Coordinates of N, CA, C and O in Angstrom, one line a residue:
X10 N 15.1 112.3 -3.0 CA 16.1 111.2 -3.0 C 15.8 110.2 -4.1 O 16.7 109.8 -4.9
X11 N 14.5 109.9 -4.3 CA 14.1 108.9 -5.3 C 13.5 109.5 -6.5 O 13.0 108.8 -7.4
X12 N 13.6 110.8 -6.7 CA 13.0 111.5 -7.8 C 13.6 111.0 -9.2 O 12.9 110.8 -10.2
X13 N 14.9 110.7 -9.2 CA 15.5 110.2 -10.4 C 15.0 108.8 -10.8 O 14.9 108.5 -11.9
X14 N 14.7 108.0 -9.8 CA 14.2 106.7 -10.1 C 12.7 106.8 -10.6 O 12.4 106.0 -11.5
X15 N 12.0 107.8 -10.1 CA 10.6 107.9 -10.5 C 10.5 108.3 -12.0 O 9.4 108.2 -12.6
X16 N 11.6 108.8 -12.5 CA 11.6 109.2 -14.0 C 11.5 107.9 -14.8 O 11.0 107.9 -15.9
X17 N 12.0 106.8 -14.3 CA 12.1 105.6 -15.1 C 11.0 104.6 -14.8 O 10.6 103.8 -15.7
X18 N 10.5 104.5 -13.5 CA 9.4 103.6 -13.2 C 8.3 104.3 -12.4 O 8.5 105.4 -11.9
X19 N 7.2 103.7 -12.4 CA 6.0 104.3 -11.7 C 6.3 104.3 -10.2 O 6.9 103.4 -9.6
X20 N 5.8 105.4 -9.5 CA 6.0 105.5 -8.1 C 5.4 104.4 -7.3 O 6.0 103.9 -6.3
X21 N 4.2 104.0 -7.6 CA 3.5 102.9 -6.9 C 4.3 101.6 -7.0 O 4.4 100.8 -6.0
X22 N 4.8 101.3 -8.2 CA 5.5 100.1 -8.4 C 6.8 100.1 -7.6 O 7.2 99.1 -6.9
X23 N 7.5 101.2 -7.6 CA 8.7 101.4 -6.8 C 8.4 101.2 -5.4 O 9.2 100.5 -4.7
X24 N 7.3 101.8 -4.9 CA 7.0 101.7 -3.5 C 6.7 100.2 -3.1 O 7.2 99.8 -2.0
X25 N 6.0 99.5 -3.9 CA 5.7 98.1 -3.6 C 7.0 97.3 -3.6 O 7.2 96.5 -2.6
X26 N 7.9 97.4 -4.6 CA 9.2 96.7 -4.6 C 10.1 97.1 -3.4 O 10.8 96.3 -2.9
X27 N 10.1 98.4 -3.1 CA 10.9 98.9 -2.0 C 10.5 98.3 -0.7 O 11.3 97.8 0.1
X28 N 9.2 98.2 -0.5 CA 8.6 97.6 0.7 C 9.0 96.1 0.8 O 9.4 95.5 1.8
X29 N 8.8 95.4 -0.4 CA 9.2 94.0 -0.4 C 10.7 93.8 -0.1 O 11.0 92.9 0.6
X30 N 11.5 94.7 -0.6 CA 13.0 94.6 -0.3 C 13.2 94.8 1.2 O 14.1 94.0 1.7
X31 N 12.6 95.7 1.8 CA 12.8 96.0 3.2 C 12.3 94.7 4.0 O 13.0 94.3 4.9
X32 N 11.2 94.2 3.7 CA 10.7 93.0 4.4 C 11.6 91.8 4.2 O 11.9 91.1 5.2
X33 N 12.1 91.6 3.0 CA 13.0 90.4 2.8 C 14.3 90.7 3.6 O 14.9 89.7 4.2
X34 N 14.9 91.9 3.5 CA 16.1 92.2 4.3 C 15.9 92.0 5.8 O 16.8 91.4 6.5
X35 N 14.8 92.4 6.3 CA 14.5 92.3 7.7 C 14.4 90.8 8.1 O 14.9 90.4 9.1
X36 N 13.7 90.0 7.2 CA 13.6 88.6 7.4 C 15.0 87.9 7.5 O 15.3 87.1 8.4
X37 N 15.9 88.3 6.6 CA 17.2 87.7 6.5 C 18.0 88.0 7.8 O 18.7 87.2 8.4
X38 N 17.9 89.3 8.2 CA 18.6 89.7 9.4 C 18.1 89.0 10.7 O 18.8 88.5 11.5
X39 N 16.7 89.0 10.9 CA 16.2 88.5 12.1 C 16.1 87.0 12.1 O 16.0 86.4 13.2
X40 N 16.2 86.3 11.0 CA 16.2 84.9 11.0 C 17.4 84.3 11.7 O 17.3 83.4 12.5
X41 N 18.5 84.9 11.6 CA 19.7 84.5 12.3 C 19.5 84.6 13.8 O 19.8 83.6 14.5
X42 N 19.0 85.7 14.3 CA 18.8 85.9 15.7 C 17.7 84.9 16.2 O 17.9 84.4 17.3
X43 N 16.7 84.7 15.4 CA 15.6 83.8 15.9 C 16.2 82.4 15.9 O 15.9 81.7 16.9
X44 N 17.0 82.0 15.0 CA 17.5 80.6 15.0 C 18.4 80.4 16.2 O 18.4 79.4 16.8
X45 N 19.2 81.4 16.6 CA 20.1 81.3 17.7 C 19.2 81.2 19.0 O 19.5 80.4 19.9
X46 N 18.2 82.0 19.1 CA 17.3 82.0 20.2 C 16.6 80.7 20.4 O 16.5 80.1 21.5
X47 N 16.1 80.2 19.2 CA 15.3 78.9 19.2 C 16.3 77.8 19.7 O 15.8 76.9 20.4
X48 N 17.5 77.8 19.2 CA 18.4 76.7 19.5 C 18.7 76.8 21.0 O 18.8 75.7 21.7
X49 N 18.9 78.0 21.6 CA 19.2 78.1 23.0 C 18.0 77.7 23.8 O 18.2 77.0 24.8
X50 N 16.8 78.1 23.4 CA 15.6 77.7 24.1 C 15.4 76.2 24.1 O 15.1 75.5 25.1
X51 N 15.7 75.5 22.9 CA 15.5 74.1 22.8 C 16.5 73.4 23.7 O 16.2 72.4 24.3
X52 N 17.8 73.9 23.7 CA 18.8 73.3 24.6 C 18.4 73.4 26.1 O 18.6 72.4 26.8
X53 N 17.9 74.6 26.5 CA 17.5 74.7 27.9 C 16.4 73.7 28.2 O 16.4 73.1 29.3
X54 N 15.4 73.6 27.3 CA 14.3 72.7 27.5 C 14.8 71.3 27.6 O 14.4 70.5 28.5
X55 N 15.7 70.9 26.8 CA 16.2 69.5 26.8 C 17.0 69.3 28.0 O 16.9 68.2 28.6
X56 N 17.8 70.2 28.5 CA 18.6 70.1 29.7 C 17.6 69.9 30.9 O 17.9 69.1 31.8
X57 N 16.5 70.7 30.9 CA 15.5 70.6 32.0 C 14.9 69.2 32.0 O 14.7 68.5 33.1
X58 N 14.6 68.7 30.8 CA 14.0 67.3 30.7 C 15.0 66.3 31.2 O 14.6 65.3 31.9
X59 N 16.3 66.4 30.8 CA 17.3 65.5 31.2 C 17.5 65.5 32.7 O 17.7 64.4 33.3
X60 N 17.5 66.7 33.3 CA 17.7 66.7 34.8 C 16.5 66.1 35.5 O 16.7 65.4 36.5
X61 N 15.3 66.3 35.0 CA 14.1 65.7 35.6 C 14.2 64.2 35.5 O 13.9 63.5 36.4
X62 N 14.6 63.7 34.3 CA 14.7 62.2 34.1 C 15.8 61.7 35.0 O 15.6 60.6 35.6
X63 N 16.9 62.4 35.2 CA 18.0 61.9 36.0 C 17.5 61.9 37.5 O 17.9 61.0 38.2
X64 N 16.7 62.8 37.9 CA 16.2 62.8 39.3 C 15.2 61.7 39.5 O 15.2 61.1 40.6
X65 N 14.4 61.4 38.5 CA 13.4 60.3 38.6 C 14.0 58.9 38.4 O 13.3 57.9 38.8
X66 N 15.1 58.8 37.8 CA 15.7 57.5 37.5 C 15.9 56.5 38.7 O 15.4 55.4 38.6
X67 N 16.5 57.0 39.8 CA 16.6 56.0 40.9 C 15.3 55.5 41.4 O 15.1 54.3 41.7
X68 N 14.3 56.4 41.5 CA 13.0 56.0 42.0 C 12.3 55.0 41.0 O 11.8 54.0 41.4
X69 N 12.5 55.3 39.7 CA 11.9 54.4 38.7 C 12.6 53.0 38.7 O 11.9 52.0 38.6
X70 N 13.9 53.0 38.9 CA 14.7 51.8 38.9 C 14.3 50.9 40.1 O 14.1 49.7 40.0
X71 N 14.1 51.6 41.3 CA 13.7 50.9 42.5 C 12.3 50.3 42.3 O 12.1 49.1 42.7
X72 N 11.4 51.1 41.7 CA 10.1 50.6 41.5 C 10.1 49.4 40.5 O 9.4 48.4 40.7
X73 N 10.9 49.5 39.5 CA 11.0 48.4 38.5 C 11.5 47.1 39.2 O 11.1 46.0 38.9
X74 N 12.5 47.3 40.0 CA 13.1 46.2 40.7 C 12.1 45.5 41.7 O 12.0 44.3 41.7
X75 N 11.3 46.3 42.3 CA 10.3 45.8 43.2 C 9.2 45.0 42.4 O 8.8 44.0 42.8
X76 N 8.8 45.6 41.2 CA 7.8 44.9 40.4 C 8.4 43.6 39.9 O 7.7 42.6 39.8
X77 N 9.7 43.6 39.5 CA 10.3 42.4 39.0 C 10.3 41.3 40.1 O 10.0 40.2 39.9
X78 N 10.7 41.8 41.3 CA 10.7 40.8 42.5 C 9.3 40.3 42.7 O 9.2 39.1 43.0
X79 N 8.3 41.1 42.7 CA 6.9 40.6 42.9 C 6.5 39.7 41.8 O 5.9 38.6 42.1
X80 N 6.8 40.0 40.6 CA 6.5 39.1 39.5 C 7.2 37.8 39.6 O 6.6 36.7 39.4
X81 N 8.5 37.9 39.9 CA 9.3 36.6 40.1 C 8.7 35.8 41.3 O 8.7 34.6 41.2
X82 N 8.3 36.5 42.3 CA 7.7 35.8 43.4 C 6.5 35.0 43.0 O 6.2 33.9 43.4
X83 N 5.6 35.7 42.2 CA 4.4 35.1 41.8 C 4.7 33.9 40.8 O 4.0 32.9 40.9
X84 N 5.7 34.1 39.9 CA 6.0 33.0 39.0 C 6.7 31.8 39.7 O 6.5 30.7 39.3
X85 N 7.4 32.2 40.8 CA 8.1 31.1 41.5 C 7.2 30.1 42.2 O 7.5 29.0 42.4
X86 N 6.0 30.5 42.5 CA 5.0 29.7 43.1 C 4.5 28.6 42.2 O 3.8 27.7 42.6
X87 N 4.7 28.8 40.9 CA 4.2 27.8 39.9 C 5.0 26.6 39.8 O 4.5 25.5 39.4
X88 N 6.3 26.6 40.2 CA 7.2 25.5 40.1 C 6.9 24.6 41.3 O 6.3 24.9 42.3
X89 N 7.4 23.3 41.2 CA 7.2 22.4 42.3 C 8.4 22.3 43.3 O 8.5 21.4 44.1
X90 N 9.4 23.2 43.1 CA 10.5 23.2 44.0 C 10.3 24.0 45.3 O 9.2 24.5 45.5
X91 N 11.3 24.0 46.1 CA 11.2 24.8 47.3 C 11.1 26.3 47.0 O 11.5 26.8 46.0
X92 N 10.6 27.1 48.0 CA 10.3 28.5 47.8 C 11.6 29.3 47.4 O 11.7 30.0 46.5
X93 N 12.6 29.0 48.2 CA 13.9 29.7 48.0 C 14.5 29.4 46.7 O 15.0 30.2 46.0
X94 N 14.5 28.1 46.3 CA 15.1 27.7 45.1 C 14.3 28.3 43.9 O 14.9 28.7 42.9
X95 N 13.0 28.3 44.0 CA 12.2 28.8 42.9 C 12.5 30.3 42.7 O 12.7 30.8 41.6
X96 N 12.6 31.0 43.8 CA 13.0 32.5 43.7 C 14.3 32.7 43.2 O 14.5 33.5 42.3
X97 N 15.3 31.9 43.6 CA 16.7 32.0 43.1 C 16.7 31.8 41.6 O 17.4 32.4 40.8
X98 N 16.0 30.7 41.1 CA 16.0 30.4 39.7 C 15.4 31.5 38.9 O 16.0 31.9 37.9
X99 N 14.3 32.1 39.3 CA 13.7 33.2 38.6 C 14.6 34.4 38.6 O 14.7 35.1 37.6
X100 N 15.2 34.8 39.7 CA 16.1 35.9 39.8 C 17.3 35.7 38.9 O 17.7 36.6 38.1
X101 N 17.9 34.5 38.9 CA 19.0 34.2 38.0 C 18.6 34.4 36.5 O 19.3 34.9 35.7
X102 N 17.4 33.8 36.2 CA 16.9 33.9 34.9 C 16.7 35.4 34.4 O 17.1 35.8 33.3
X103 N 16.1 36.2 35.3 CA 15.9 37.6 35.0 C 17.3 38.3 34.8 O 17.4 39.1 33.8
X104 N 18.2 38.1 35.6 CA 19.5 38.7 35.5 C 20.2 38.3 34.2 O 20.8 39.1 33.5
X105 N 20.1 37.0 33.9 CA 20.7 36.6 32.6 C 20.1 37.2 31.4 O 20.8 37.6 30.4
X106 N 18.8 37.4 31.4 CA 18.1 38.1 30.3 C 18.5 39.5 30.2 O 18.7 40.0 29.1
X107 N 18.7 40.2 31.4 CA 19.1 41.5 31.4 C 20.6 41.7 30.8 O 20.9 42.5 30.0
X108 N 21.4 40.8 31.2 CA 22.8 40.8 30.7 C 22.9 40.5 29.2 O 23.6 41.1 28.5
X109 N 22.0 39.6 28.8 CA 22.0 39.3 27.3 C 21.5 40.5 26.6 O 22.0 40.8 25.5
X110 N 20.5 41.2 27.1 CA 20.0 42.4 26.4 C 21.1 43.5 26.3 O 21.3 44.1 25.3
X111 N 21.8 43.7 27.4 CA 22.9 44.7 27.5 C 24.0 44.3 26.5 O 24.6 45.1 25.8
X112 N 24.3 43.0 26.4 CA 25.3 42.5 25.5 C 24.9 42.8 24.0 O 25.7 43.2 23.2
X113 N 23.6 42.5 23.7 CA 23.1 42.8 22.4 C 23.2 44.3 22.0 O 23.7 44.6 20.9
X114 N 22.9 45.1 23.0 CA 23.0 46.6 22.7 C 24.4 47.0 22.5 O 24.7 47.8 21.7
X115 N 25.3 46.5 23.4 CA 26.7 46.8 23.2 C 27.3 46.4 21.9 O 28.0 47.1 21.2
X116 N 26.9 45.2 21.5 CA 27.4 44.6 20.2 C 26.8 45.5 19.1 O 27.6 45.8 18.1
X117 N 25.6 45.9 19.2 CA 25.0 46.7 18.1 C 25.7 48.1 18.0 O 26.0 48.5 16.9
X118 N 26.0 48.7 19.1 CA 26.7 50.0 19.1 C 28.1 49.9 18.5 O 28.6 50.7 17.8
X119 N 28.8 48.8 18.9 CA 30.2 48.6 18.4 C 30.1 48.3 16.9 O 31.0 48.7 16.1
X120 N 29.1 47.6 16.5 CA 28.9 47.3 15.0 C 28.6 48.6 14.3 O 29.2 48.8 13.2
X121 N 27.8 49.4 14.8 CA 27.5 50.7 14.2 C 28.8 51.6 14.1 O 29.0 52.2 13.0
X122 N 29.6 51.6 15.1 CA 30.8 52.4 15.1 C 31.8 51.8 14.1 O 32.5 52.6 13.4
X123 N 31.9 50.5 14.0 CA 32.8 49.9 13.0 C 32.3 50.2 11.6 O 33.1 50.5 10.7
X124 N 31.0 50.2 11.4 CA 30.4 50.5 10.1 C 30.8 51.9 9.7 O 31.1 52.2 8.6
X125 N 30.7 52.8 10.7 CA 31.0 54.2 10.4 C 32.4 54.4 10.1 O 32.8 55.2 9.2
X126 N 33.3 53.6 10.8 CA 34.7 53.7 10.5 C 35.0 53.2 9.1 O 35.9 53.7 8.4
X127 N 34.3 52.2 8.6 CA 34.5 51.6 7.3 C 34.1 52.6 6.2 O 34.7 52.7 5.2
X128 N 33.1 53.4 6.5 CA 32.6 54.3 5.5 C 33.4 55.6 5.5 O 33.5 56.3 4.5
X129 N 34.0 55.9 6.7 CA 34.7 57.2 6.8 C 35.9 57.3 5.8 O 36.1 58.4 5.3
X130 N 36.6 56.3 5.5 CA 37.7 56.4 4.6 C 37.2 56.6 3.1 O 38.0 57.0 2.3
X131 N 36.0 56.3 2.9 CA 35.4 56.5 1.5 C 34.9 58.0 1.3 O 34.8 58.4 0.2
X132 N 34.7 58.6 2.4 CA 34.2 60.0 2.3 C 35.4 61.0 2.0 O 36.5 60.8 2.5
X133 N 35.1 62.0 1.3 CA 36.1 63.0 0.9 C 35.8 64.2 1.7 O 34.6 64.6 2.0
X134 N 36.8 65.0 2.0 CA 36.6 66.3 2.7 C 36.2 67.3 1.8 O 36.5 67.4 0.6

């Protein structure tokens, strides 16, 4: 089959380049399948992590709320007011800080979306 080619080039050189061609072609073919498999595997892993975090979130939130209440209780003892008033002030202060943080995050995401919309009309298809 390759006798005609051997008339023009050395057999060893042809064998080396033929092997190289086979390896490169195999790489090109299997790279696609490996990329698809890797993407599928990464997606499955991420979904498992997300499910685990979703299952742990209520417990973590409850624990954080308890820690916040304990911290607020400890801080409320430092003021000179009544116990209930000190606790209410600290809880109100914590809630306001949380609302302010959420508002900042919401404002930042809306700002980012607006910035993207401004840039979008400059982009060409």
